[in-house]
Structure formats: C-alpha cells, structure tokens
Amino acid sequence: MTVRWGLIGASTIAREWVIGAIRAAGGEVVSVMSSSPERARAYAAENGIGRSVSQVSELVSDPQIDAVYISTTNELHRDQAIAAARAGKHVLCEKPAAGGGVILDITVHDADTLRFVLGRNPVEVTAFSQSGGMGREGLEDAVMGVMRFEDGVIAQFHDAFTVKYADTGFEVHGTEGSLIARNVMTQRPIGTVILRTAEGEQELPTTDKNLYQTALEAFHAAVAGKGRPAATAEDGIWSLATGLAVVEAARSGAAVKIETGL
C-alpha cells in the first residue's frame, strides 16, 4: 500500500528532510497545512504537493490522507497530534510534545538514545542549566546532568545551543570494552564508532543511508502491520517525561524521579 501523507506545518525540516524521505520510502505527500493560506499555497507549489489548507481540521478530516507529519512550533504539537489521532490518522510528530529550551529540544534525544542502547529506562535525574544569552529570558540554552537508570546504570549528558564548535559524541563504557562514537548525534548519517577492548581498537561499520528514510520505511511497514515504528508513542512519553524531570531538577537543584504514568 502507498501511505498518503498530510503535513501539519509548512516547515523547513519537512522541506529539507521529511518530504524527500516520505517519497523515497514509497509514500505520497498529498496535502500541507499552514495557518497562512498564502504560505500553504506557495509551499505546496514549491514542493510538488497537490493540495493546501489552512486549518488542522481540514487536513485531518481529509479521507485521502492516511498519516500526518507534525512539524509546527513545539507548543502546538500536543493538540494537533490528539486531533489527528482522534480523526483516525497515523501520526508522526516532531519532538517535543511540549514547548521548551535546550532540554526539551535536545536532551530528549539523549534519553531516547540511552534507552535504545542500554535497554533500560531512566528513573532519576540531576541537572544544572544556564541561559548563555541565545535563549529567551528564563529559557535555558545549556544543561549538564546525570541520569540514573534501572539496575543502577548512570549516564552523564551535556547539551547546549551556545557551543557551536563542539563535536557531538556518545560513549558507552562497560567491563569488557568501550564504544566511542564521534559526530553521530546528528540528523546526518556521519561520524565514527570505535570499539575499544583489551585487544585494541577497531572501527565499526556504519550506514550512510538517509536516517529519515530509514525511519519512514519503518513507519510505513508498521502502518501495513509489518513491524513497529522506530519510535513509538511510549518512547515519546519516556522522552518527554525525562525532559520534564531534567527541567525540574535544574530548577530545584534536587534529584527528581522520572514519572511516566505508564
């Protein structure tokens, strides 16, 4: 089956990454919504999309749409995702499912990656944050902290909007070896992963495939009943709950338990 998509948000990320990934994964983009009718029409014309609308209700009520991709501003995500789900559409929503600074924009990726690699859920966090001048007043643009996971595993994290020349990285250290990844926390399939053991170091193979296409292929397969999305609603809840706990830990200066309600 061909999954037919509607875009909620005439966004840059959709134009640069997701529209192409949908098409490469065998899907079709049939409509785009923007609160500005003029922007919606122009965006549709520029990106080869057949229809444009200016209301979420118009898009989610369209029987020609199977799934929606939400990439509006953060504070709109929750209500738009709920509206799409109530209309019976499959939903792919950009994070976060609530507005915020660097924590809810970037630290949520740390939580996702750690849960995926460790196979455990975080249970508690401590953190410090700062506003270095790039964020609005009261909105953090850098954070450092520690997450404690089930079984006592701990992980340090550091995220910032203000250190533009820093590399991204991810490291996992165990009793039998270490994984050292550089420049991998990015939208692009770049970077290196080194396995370091008593025998020495070896570079592990990585993919150069478009990561958005990989995610969309998994999504389409799940729609067809053949597997599950790369990130589920449950993953999104864990991501947001962890981010909110980091926000509270940075605000209060205390360790904060992570509560998901799941």
PDB file of C-alpha atoms in Angstrom:
ATOM      1  CA  MET A   1       0.000   0.000   0.000  1.00  0.00           C
ATOM      2  CA  THR A   2       1.034   3.592  -0.568  1.00  0.00           C
ATOM      3  CA  VAL A   3       0.765   5.667   2.602  1.00  0.00           C
ATOM      4  CA  ARG A   4      -0.729   9.071   1.792  1.00  0.00           C
ATOM      5  CA  TRP A   5       0.570  11.888   3.982  1.00  0.00           C
ATOM      6  CA  GLY A   6      -0.643  15.276   5.102  1.00  0.00           C
ATOM      7  CA  LEU A   7       1.825  17.782   6.514  1.00  0.00           C
ATOM      8  CA  ILE A   8       0.775  19.848   9.522  1.00  0.00           C
ATOM      9  CA  GLY A   9       3.238  22.694   9.261  1.00  0.00           C
ATOM     10  CA  ALA A  10       4.928  24.150   6.181  1.00  0.00           C
ATOM     11  CA  SER A  11       8.306  23.747   7.837  1.00  0.00           C
ATOM     12  CA  THR A  12      11.956  23.827   6.860  1.00  0.00           C
ATOM     13  CA  ILE A  13      12.595  20.360   8.313  1.00  0.00           C
ATOM     14  CA  ALA A  14       9.798  18.922   6.196  1.00  0.00           C
ATOM     15  CA  ARG A  15      11.141  20.596   3.061  1.00  0.00           C
ATOM     16  CA  GLU A  16      14.796  19.678   3.657  1.00  0.00           C
ATOM     17  CA  TRP A  17      14.390  16.191   5.080  1.00  0.00           C
ATOM     18  CA  VAL A  18      10.982  14.609   5.500  1.00  0.00           C
ATOM     19  CA  ILE A  19       9.179  15.142   2.186  1.00  0.00           C
ATOM     20  CA  GLY A  20      12.014  13.501   0.308  1.00  0.00           C
ATOM     21  CA  ALA A  21      12.221  10.685   2.860  1.00  0.00           C
ATOM     22  CA  ILE A  22       8.485  10.001   2.594  1.00  0.00           C
ATOM     23  CA  ARG A  23       8.760   9.736  -1.177  1.00  0.00           C
ATOM     24  CA  ALA A  24      11.945   7.661  -1.048  1.00  0.00           C
ATOM     25  CA  ALA A  25      10.211   5.271   1.342  1.00  0.00           C
ATOM     26  CA  GLY A  26       7.324   4.807  -1.105  1.00  0.00           C
ATOM     27  CA  GLY A  27       4.842   7.268   0.390  1.00  0.00           C
ATOM     28  CA  GLU A  28       2.958  10.170  -1.175  1.00  0.00           C
ATOM     29  CA  VAL A  29       2.544  13.707   0.189  1.00  0.00           C
ATOM     30  CA  VAL A  30      -0.940  14.848  -0.806  1.00  0.00           C
ATOM     31  CA  SER A  31      -1.637  17.936   1.307  1.00  0.00           C
ATOM     32  CA  VAL A  32       0.028  20.568   3.501  1.00  0.00           C
ATOM     33  CA  MET A  33      -1.461  22.770   6.192  1.00  0.00           C
ATOM     34  CA  SER A  34      -0.230  26.200   7.297  1.00  0.00           C
ATOM     35  CA  SER A  35      -2.159  28.771   9.308  1.00  0.00           C
ATOM     36  CA  SER A  36      -1.253  31.192   6.499  1.00  0.00           C
ATOM     37  CA  PRO A  37      -3.190  30.240   3.338  1.00  0.00           C
ATOM     38  CA  GLU A  38      -0.648  32.087   1.213  1.00  0.00           C
ATOM     39  CA  ARG A  39       2.276  30.211   2.754  1.00  0.00           C
ATOM     40  CA  ALA A  40       0.432  26.912   2.389  1.00  0.00           C
ATOM     41  CA  ARG A  41      -0.219  27.519  -1.317  1.00  0.00           C
ATOM     42  CA  ALA A  42       3.351  28.630  -2.003  1.00  0.00           C
ATOM     43  CA  TYR A  43       4.826  25.711  -0.060  1.00  0.00           C
ATOM     44  CA  ALA A  44       2.633  23.220  -1.905  1.00  0.00           C
ATOM     45  CA  ALA A  45       3.678  24.643  -5.273  1.00  0.00           C
ATOM     46  CA  GLU A  46       7.381  24.671  -4.352  1.00  0.00           C
ATOM     47  CA  ASN A  47       7.345  21.077  -3.130  1.00  0.00           C
ATOM     48  CA  GLY A  48       5.057  19.388  -5.646  1.00  0.00           C
ATOM     49  CA  ILE A  49       2.161  18.874  -3.217  1.00  0.00           C
ATOM     50  CA  GLY A  50      -1.305  18.755  -4.738  1.00  0.00           C
ATOM     51  CA  ARG A  51      -3.409  20.424  -2.036  1.00  0.00           C
ATOM     52  CA  SER A  52      -3.024  23.045   0.680  1.00  0.00           C
ATOM     53  CA  VAL A  53      -5.274  24.012   3.604  1.00  0.00           C
ATOM     54  CA  SER A  54      -5.110  26.481   6.466  1.00  0.00           C
ATOM     55  CA  GLN A  55      -6.895  24.583   9.261  1.00  0.00           C
ATOM     56  CA  VAL A  56      -5.833  21.407  11.081  1.00  0.00           C
ATOM     57  CA  SER A  57      -9.452  20.232  10.991  1.00  0.00           C
ATOM     58  CA  GLU A  58      -9.478  20.440   7.186  1.00  0.00           C
ATOM     59  CA  LEU A  59      -6.386  18.295   6.883  1.00  0.00           C
ATOM     60  CA  VAL A  60      -7.229  15.586   9.428  1.00  0.00           C
ATOM     61  CA  SER A  61     -10.772  15.190   8.074  1.00  0.00           C
ATOM     62  CA  ASP A  62      -9.469  14.501   4.554  1.00  0.00           C
ATOM     63  CA  PRO A  63     -10.309  10.855   3.673  1.00  0.00           C
ATOM     64  CA  GLN A  64      -7.438  10.847   1.159  1.00  0.00           C
ATOM     65  CA  ILE A  65      -4.890  11.143   3.997  1.00  0.00           C
ATOM     66  CA  ASP A  66      -3.691   8.084   5.918  1.00  0.00           C
ATOM     67  CA  ALA A  67      -0.973   9.677   8.070  1.00  0.00           C
ATOM     68  CA  VAL A  68       0.121  13.119   9.219  1.00  0.00           C
ATOM     69  CA  TYR A  69       3.546  14.555   9.914  1.00  0.00           C
ATOM     70  CA  ILE A  70       3.540  17.356  12.511  1.00  0.00           C
ATOM     71  CA  SER A  71       6.366  19.895  12.428  1.00  0.00           C
ATOM     72  CA  THR A  72       4.765  23.084  13.647  1.00  0.00           C
ATOM     73  CA  THR A  73       6.166  25.054  16.599  1.00  0.00           C
ATOM     74  CA  ASN A  74       6.565  22.972  19.741  1.00  0.00           C
ATOM     75  CA  GLU A  75       3.681  24.320  21.790  1.00  0.00           C
ATOM     76  CA  LEU A  76       1.193  23.237  19.101  1.00  0.00           C
ATOM     77  CA  HIS A  77       2.288  19.596  18.834  1.00  0.00           C
ATOM     78  CA  ARG A  78       0.153  18.068  21.568  1.00  0.00           C
ATOM     79  CA  ASP A  79      -3.233  19.352  20.488  1.00  0.00           C
ATOM     80  CA  GLN A  80      -2.506  18.733  16.805  1.00  0.00           C
ATOM     81  CA  ALA A  81      -1.373  15.168  17.475  1.00  0.00           C
ATOM     82  CA  ILE A  82      -4.507  14.495  19.514  1.00  0.00           C
ATOM     83  CA  ALA A  83      -6.712  15.945  16.757  1.00  0.00           C
ATOM     84  CA  ALA A  84      -5.046  13.741  14.146  1.00  0.00           C
ATOM     85  CA  ALA A  85      -5.314  10.617  16.304  1.00  0.00           C
ATOM     86  CA  ARG A  86      -8.993  11.286  17.008  1.00  0.00           C
ATOM     87  CA  ALA A  87      -9.541  11.563  13.264  1.00  0.00           C
ATOM     88  CA  GLY A  88      -8.078   8.077  12.854  1.00  0.00           C
ATOM     89  CA  LYS A  89      -4.808   9.133  11.252  1.00  0.00           C
ATOM     90  CA  HIS A  90      -1.404   7.611  11.877  1.00  0.00           C
ATOM     91  CA  VAL A  91       0.786  10.273  13.498  1.00  0.00           C
ATOM     92  CA  LEU A  92       4.466  11.100  13.139  1.00  0.00           C
ATOM     93  CA  CYS A  93       5.204  14.074  15.388  1.00  0.00           C
ATOM     94  CA  GLU A  94       8.380  16.046  15.830  1.00  0.00           C
ATOM     95  CA  LYS A  95       9.599  16.288  19.384  1.00  0.00           C
ATOM     96  CA  PRO A  96       8.970  17.612  21.856  1.00  0.00           C
ATOM     97  CA  ALA A  97       5.269  17.049  22.605  1.00  0.00           C
ATOM     98  CA  ALA A  98       5.539  20.345  24.694  1.00  0.00           C
ATOM     99  CA  GLY A  99       7.481  23.642  24.207  1.00  0.00           C
ATOM    100  CA  GLY A 100      10.848  24.401  25.884  1.00  0.00           C
ATOM    101  CA  GLY A 101      14.543  25.240  25.589  1.00  0.00           C
ATOM    102  CA  VAL A 102      17.565  23.037  25.010  1.00  0.00           C
ATOM    103  CA  ILE A 103      16.333  20.347  27.409  1.00  0.00           C
ATOM    104  CA  LEU A 104      13.062  19.617  25.637  1.00  0.00           C
ATOM    105  CA  ASP A 105      14.680  20.170  22.246  1.00  0.00           C
ATOM    106  CA  ILE A 106      17.974  18.262  22.593  1.00  0.00           C
ATOM    107  CA  THR A 107      18.209  16.381  25.907  1.00  0.00           C
ATOM    108  CA  VAL A 108      15.188  14.325  24.890  1.00  0.00           C
ATOM    109  CA  HIS A 109      17.408  12.827  22.155  1.00  0.00           C
ATOM    110  CA  ASP A 110      19.910  11.790  24.821  1.00  0.00           C
ATOM    111  CA  ALA A 111      17.152   9.981  26.692  1.00  0.00           C
ATOM    112  CA  ASP A 112      15.977   8.251  23.502  1.00  0.00           C
ATOM    113  CA  THR A 113      19.479   7.148  22.532  1.00  0.00           C
ATOM    114  CA  LEU A 114      20.356   5.918  26.013  1.00  0.00           C
ATOM    115  CA  ARG A 115      17.114   3.931  26.343  1.00  0.00           C
ATOM    116  CA  PHE A 116      17.702   2.346  22.941  1.00  0.00           C
ATOM    117  CA  VAL A 117      21.347   1.417  23.580  1.00  0.00           C
ATOM    118  CA  LEU A 118      21.065   0.412  27.236  1.00  0.00           C
ATOM    119  CA  GLY A 119      17.722  -1.355  27.006  1.00  0.00           C
ATOM    120  CA  ARG A 120      16.708   0.293  30.270  1.00  0.00           C
ATOM    121  CA  ASN A 121      14.530   3.178  31.385  1.00  0.00           C
ATOM    122  CA  PRO A 122      15.820   6.219  33.314  1.00  0.00           C
ATOM    123  CA  VAL A 123      14.454   6.541  36.833  1.00  0.00           C
ATOM    124  CA  GLU A 124      16.041   9.699  38.279  1.00  0.00           C
ATOM    125  CA  VAL A 125      17.941  12.802  37.133  1.00  0.00           C
ATOM    126  CA  THR A 126      20.033  15.646  38.499  1.00  0.00           C
ATOM    127  CA  ALA A 127      20.970  18.668  36.396  1.00  0.00           C
ATOM    128  CA  PHE A 128      22.243  22.223  36.184  1.00  0.00           C
ATOM    129  CA  SER A 129      21.268  24.612  33.399  1.00  0.00           C
ATOM    130  CA  GLN A 130      22.172  28.098  32.267  1.00  0.00           C
ATOM    131  CA  SER A 131      20.996  30.818  29.929  1.00  0.00           C
ATOM    132  CA  GLY A 132      24.024  31.972  27.982  1.00  0.00           C
ATOM    133  CA  GLY A 133      22.317  34.705  26.014  1.00  0.00           C
ATOM    134  CA  MET A 134      20.952  32.861  22.980  1.00  0.00           C
ATOM    135  CA  GLY A 135      17.666  31.844  24.544  1.00  0.00           C
ATOM    136  CA  ARG A 136      14.756  33.981  25.622  1.00  0.00           C
ATOM    137  CA  GLU A 137      14.817  35.155  29.226  1.00  0.00           C
ATOM    138  CA  GLY A 138      14.063  32.253  31.514  1.00  0.00           C
ATOM    139  CA  LEU A 139      14.661  29.665  28.780  1.00  0.00           C
ATOM    140  CA  GLU A 140      17.757  27.510  29.232  1.00  0.00           C
ATOM    141  CA  ASP A 141      20.228  27.113  26.387  1.00  0.00           C
ATOM    142  CA  ALA A 142      22.749  24.793  28.083  1.00  0.00           C
ATOM    143  CA  VAL A 143      22.405  21.900  30.516  1.00  0.00           C
ATOM    144  CA  MET A 144      24.596  19.283  32.158  1.00  0.00           C
ATOM    145  CA  GLY A 145      23.441  16.430  34.350  1.00  0.00           C
ATOM    146  CA  VAL A 146      23.275  12.773  35.270  1.00  0.00           C
ATOM    147  CA  MET A 147      20.563  10.196  34.632  1.00  0.00           C
ATOM    148  CA  ARG A 148      20.258   7.086  36.749  1.00  0.00           C
ATOM    149  CA  PHE A 149      18.762   4.073  35.007  1.00  0.00           C
ATOM    150  CA  GLU A 150      17.249   0.834  36.150  1.00  0.00           C
ATOM    151  CA  ASP A 151      19.849  -1.530  37.665  1.00  0.00           C
ATOM    152  CA  GLY A 152      21.910   1.466  38.801  1.00  0.00           C
ATOM    153  CA  VAL A 153      23.472   2.370  35.433  1.00  0.00           C
ATOM    154  CA  ILE A 154      24.358   6.079  35.301  1.00  0.00           C
ATOM    155  CA  ALA A 155      24.901   8.387  32.322  1.00  0.00           C
ATOM    156  CA  GLN A 156      26.247  11.917  32.037  1.00  0.00           C
ATOM    157  CA  PHE A 157      24.802  14.328  29.473  1.00  0.00           C
ATOM    158  CA  HIS A 158      25.695  17.784  28.189  1.00  0.00           C
ATOM    159  CA  ASP A 159      23.651  19.745  25.689  1.00  0.00           C
ATOM    160  CA  ALA A 160      23.933  23.345  24.539  1.00  0.00           C
ATOM    161  CA  PHE A 161      22.881  25.770  21.833  1.00  0.00           C
ATOM    162  CA  THR A 162      25.873  28.003  22.632  1.00  0.00           C
ATOM    163  CA  VAL A 163      28.906  25.805  21.834  1.00  0.00           C
ATOM    164  CA  LYS A 164      28.681  25.741  18.067  1.00  0.00           C
ATOM    165  CA  TYR A 165      32.227  24.453  17.506  1.00  0.00           C
ATOM    166  CA  ALA A 166      31.950  21.392  19.756  1.00  0.00           C
ATOM    167  CA  ASP A 167      31.730  17.884  18.340  1.00  0.00           C
ATOM    168  CA  THR A 168      28.829  15.658  19.228  1.00  0.00           C
ATOM    169  CA  GLY A 169      29.615  12.373  20.891  1.00  0.00           C
ATOM    170  CA  PHE A 170      28.264   9.296  22.601  1.00  0.00           C
ATOM    171  CA  GLU A 171      30.250   6.882  24.752  1.00  0.00           C
ATOM    172  CA  VAL A 172      29.334   3.620  26.468  1.00  0.00           C
ATOM    173  CA  HIS A 173      31.798   2.094  28.931  1.00  0.00           C
ATOM    174  CA  GLY A 174      31.475  -1.472  30.220  1.00  0.00           C
ATOM    175  CA  THR A 175      33.597  -4.107  31.891  1.00  0.00           C
ATOM    176  CA  GLU A 176      34.625  -5.754  28.613  1.00  0.00           C
ATOM    177  CA  GLY A 177      35.126  -2.671  26.455  1.00  0.00           C
ATOM    178  CA  SER A 178      34.067   0.790  25.417  1.00  0.00           C
ATOM    179  CA  LEU A 179      32.182   2.212  22.450  1.00  0.00           C
ATOM    180  CA  ILE A 180      33.435   5.647  21.426  1.00  0.00           C
ATOM    181  CA  ALA A 181      31.232   7.436  18.884  1.00  0.00           C
ATOM    182  CA  ARG A 182      32.067  10.848  17.424  1.00  0.00           C
ATOM    183  CA  ASN A 183      29.816  13.236  15.500  1.00  0.00           C
ATOM    184  CA  VAL A 184      26.938  10.741  15.498  1.00  0.00           C
ATOM    185  CA  MET A 185      24.303  12.773  17.370  1.00  0.00           C
ATOM    186  CA  THR A 186      23.131  14.499  14.227  1.00  0.00           C
ATOM    187  CA  GLN A 187      20.482  14.317  11.520  1.00  0.00           C
ATOM    188  CA  ARG A 188      23.054  13.155   9.006  1.00  0.00           C
ATOM    189  CA  PRO A 189      24.440   9.584   8.763  1.00  0.00           C
ATOM    190  CA  ILE A 190      28.006  10.654   9.555  1.00  0.00           C
ATOM    191  CA  GLY A 191      30.595  10.079  12.257  1.00  0.00           C
ATOM    192  CA  THR A 192      32.601   7.119  13.501  1.00  0.00           C
ATOM    193  CA  VAL A 193      32.102   4.384  16.091  1.00  0.00           C
ATOM    194  CA  ILE A 194      35.184   2.792  17.689  1.00  0.00           C
ATOM    195  CA  LEU A 195      35.141  -0.387  19.794  1.00  0.00           C
ATOM    196  CA  ARG A 196      37.979  -0.381  22.341  1.00  0.00           C
ATOM    197  CA  THR A 197      38.840  -3.630  24.155  1.00  0.00           C
ATOM    198  CA  ALA A 198      41.894  -5.359  25.606  1.00  0.00           C
ATOM    199  CA  GLU A 199      42.747  -6.428  22.043  1.00  0.00           C
ATOM    200  CA  GLY A 200      42.918  -2.837  20.844  1.00  0.00           C
ATOM    201  CA  GLU A 201      40.620  -0.605  18.759  1.00  0.00           C
ATOM    202  CA  GLN A 202      38.510  -1.307  15.725  1.00  0.00           C
ATOM    203  CA  GLU A 203      36.192   0.970  13.757  1.00  0.00           C
ATOM    204  CA  LEU A 204      32.717  -0.475  13.419  1.00  0.00           C
ATOM    205  CA  PRO A 205      30.723  -0.248  10.167  1.00  0.00           C
ATOM    206  CA  THR A 206      28.018   2.411   9.988  1.00  0.00           C
ATOM    207  CA  THR A 207      25.346   3.274   7.448  1.00  0.00           C
ATOM    208  CA  ASP A 208      25.330   6.188   5.035  1.00  0.00           C
ATOM    209  CA  LYS A 209      21.602   5.823   4.381  1.00  0.00           C
ATOM    210  CA  ASN A 210      19.287   8.801   4.938  1.00  0.00           C
ATOM    211  CA  LEU A 211      18.157   8.387   8.543  1.00  0.00           C
ATOM    212  CA  TYR A 212      14.769   9.948   7.858  1.00  0.00           C
ATOM    213  CA  GLN A 213      14.178   7.447   5.075  1.00  0.00           C
ATOM    214  CA  THR A 214      15.046   4.617   7.469  1.00  0.00           C
ATOM    215  CA  ALA A 215      12.503   5.967   9.959  1.00  0.00           C
ATOM    216  CA  LEU A 216       9.822   6.400   7.290  1.00  0.00           C
ATOM    217  CA  GLU A 217      10.337   2.877   5.953  1.00  0.00           C
ATOM    218  CA  ALA A 218       9.773   1.514   9.470  1.00  0.00           C
ATOM    219  CA  PHE A 219       6.687   3.743   9.837  1.00  0.00           C
ATOM    220  CA  HIS A 220       5.198   2.561   6.542  1.00  0.00           C
ATOM    221  CA  ALA A 221       5.834  -1.054   7.492  1.00  0.00           C
ATOM    222  CA  ALA A 222       4.062  -0.510  10.807  1.00  0.00           C
ATOM    223  CA  VAL A 223       1.070   1.045   9.030  1.00  0.00           C
ATOM    224  CA  ALA A 224       0.929  -2.115   6.907  1.00  0.00           C
ATOM    225  CA  GLY A 225       1.012  -4.275  10.043  1.00  0.00           C
ATOM    226  CA  LYS A 226       4.575  -5.459   9.457  1.00  0.00           C
ATOM    227  CA  GLY A 227       6.573  -4.318  12.452  1.00  0.00           C
ATOM    228  CA  ARG A 228       6.656  -1.183  14.591  1.00  0.00           C
ATOM    229  CA  PRO A 229       7.797   2.415  14.175  1.00  0.00           C
ATOM    230  CA  ALA A 230      11.361   3.356  15.065  1.00  0.00           C
ATOM    231  CA  ALA A 231       9.884   5.455  17.876  1.00  0.00           C
ATOM    232  CA  THR A 232       6.508   4.654  19.424  1.00  0.00           C
ATOM    233  CA  ALA A 233       4.109   6.772  21.461  1.00  0.00           C
ATOM    234  CA  GLU A 234       5.542   5.079  24.555  1.00  0.00           C
ATOM    235  CA  ASP A 235       9.037   6.179  23.537  1.00  0.00           C
ATOM    236  CA  GLY A 236       7.729   9.718  23.150  1.00  0.00           C
ATOM    237  CA  ILE A 237       6.218   9.634  26.617  1.00  0.00           C
ATOM    238  CA  TRP A 238       9.509   8.446  28.143  1.00  0.00           C
ATOM    239  CA  SER A 239      11.391  11.124  26.227  1.00  0.00           C
ATOM    240  CA  LEU A 240       9.104  13.917  27.394  1.00  0.00           C
ATOM    241  CA  ALA A 241       8.899  12.649  30.990  1.00  0.00           C
ATOM    242  CA  THR A 242      12.685  12.525  31.172  1.00  0.00           C
ATOM    243  CA  GLY A 243      12.988  16.022  29.714  1.00  0.00           C
ATOM    244  CA  LEU A 244      10.456  17.434  32.157  1.00  0.00           C
ATOM    245  CA  ALA A 245      12.298  15.787  35.051  1.00  0.00           C
ATOM    246  CA  VAL A 246      15.559  17.398  33.875  1.00  0.00           C
ATOM    247  CA  VAL A 247      13.809  20.785  33.716  1.00  0.00           C
ATOM    248  CA  GLU A 248      12.574  20.349  37.296  1.00  0.00           C
ATOM    249  CA  ALA A 249      15.942  19.083  38.547  1.00  0.00           C
ATOM    250  CA  ALA A 250      17.705  22.114  37.065  1.00  0.00           C
ATOM    251  CA  ARG A 251      15.100  24.441  38.549  1.00  0.00           C
ATOM    252  CA  SER A 252      15.058  22.920  42.033  1.00  0.00           C
ATOM    253  CA  GLY A 253      18.645  21.764  42.450  1.00  0.00           C
ATOM    254  CA  ALA A 254      17.334  18.394  43.680  1.00  0.00           C
ATOM    255  CA  ALA A 255      17.304  14.890  42.250  1.00  0.00           C
ATOM    256  CA  VAL A 256      13.957  14.262  40.521  1.00  0.00           C
ATOM    257  CA  LYS A 257      12.225  10.939  39.919  1.00  0.00           C
ATOM    258  CA  ILE A 258      11.009  10.293  36.391  1.00  0.00           C
ATOM    259  CA  GLU A 259       7.281   9.615  36.259  1.00  0.00           C
ATOM    260  CA  THR A 260       5.593   8.497  33.038  1.00  0.00           C
ATOM    261  CA  GLY A 261       2.221   7.210  34.193  1.00  0.00           C
ATOM    262  CA  LEU A 262       2.776   4.096  32.062  1.00  0.00           C
TER     263      LEU A 262
END
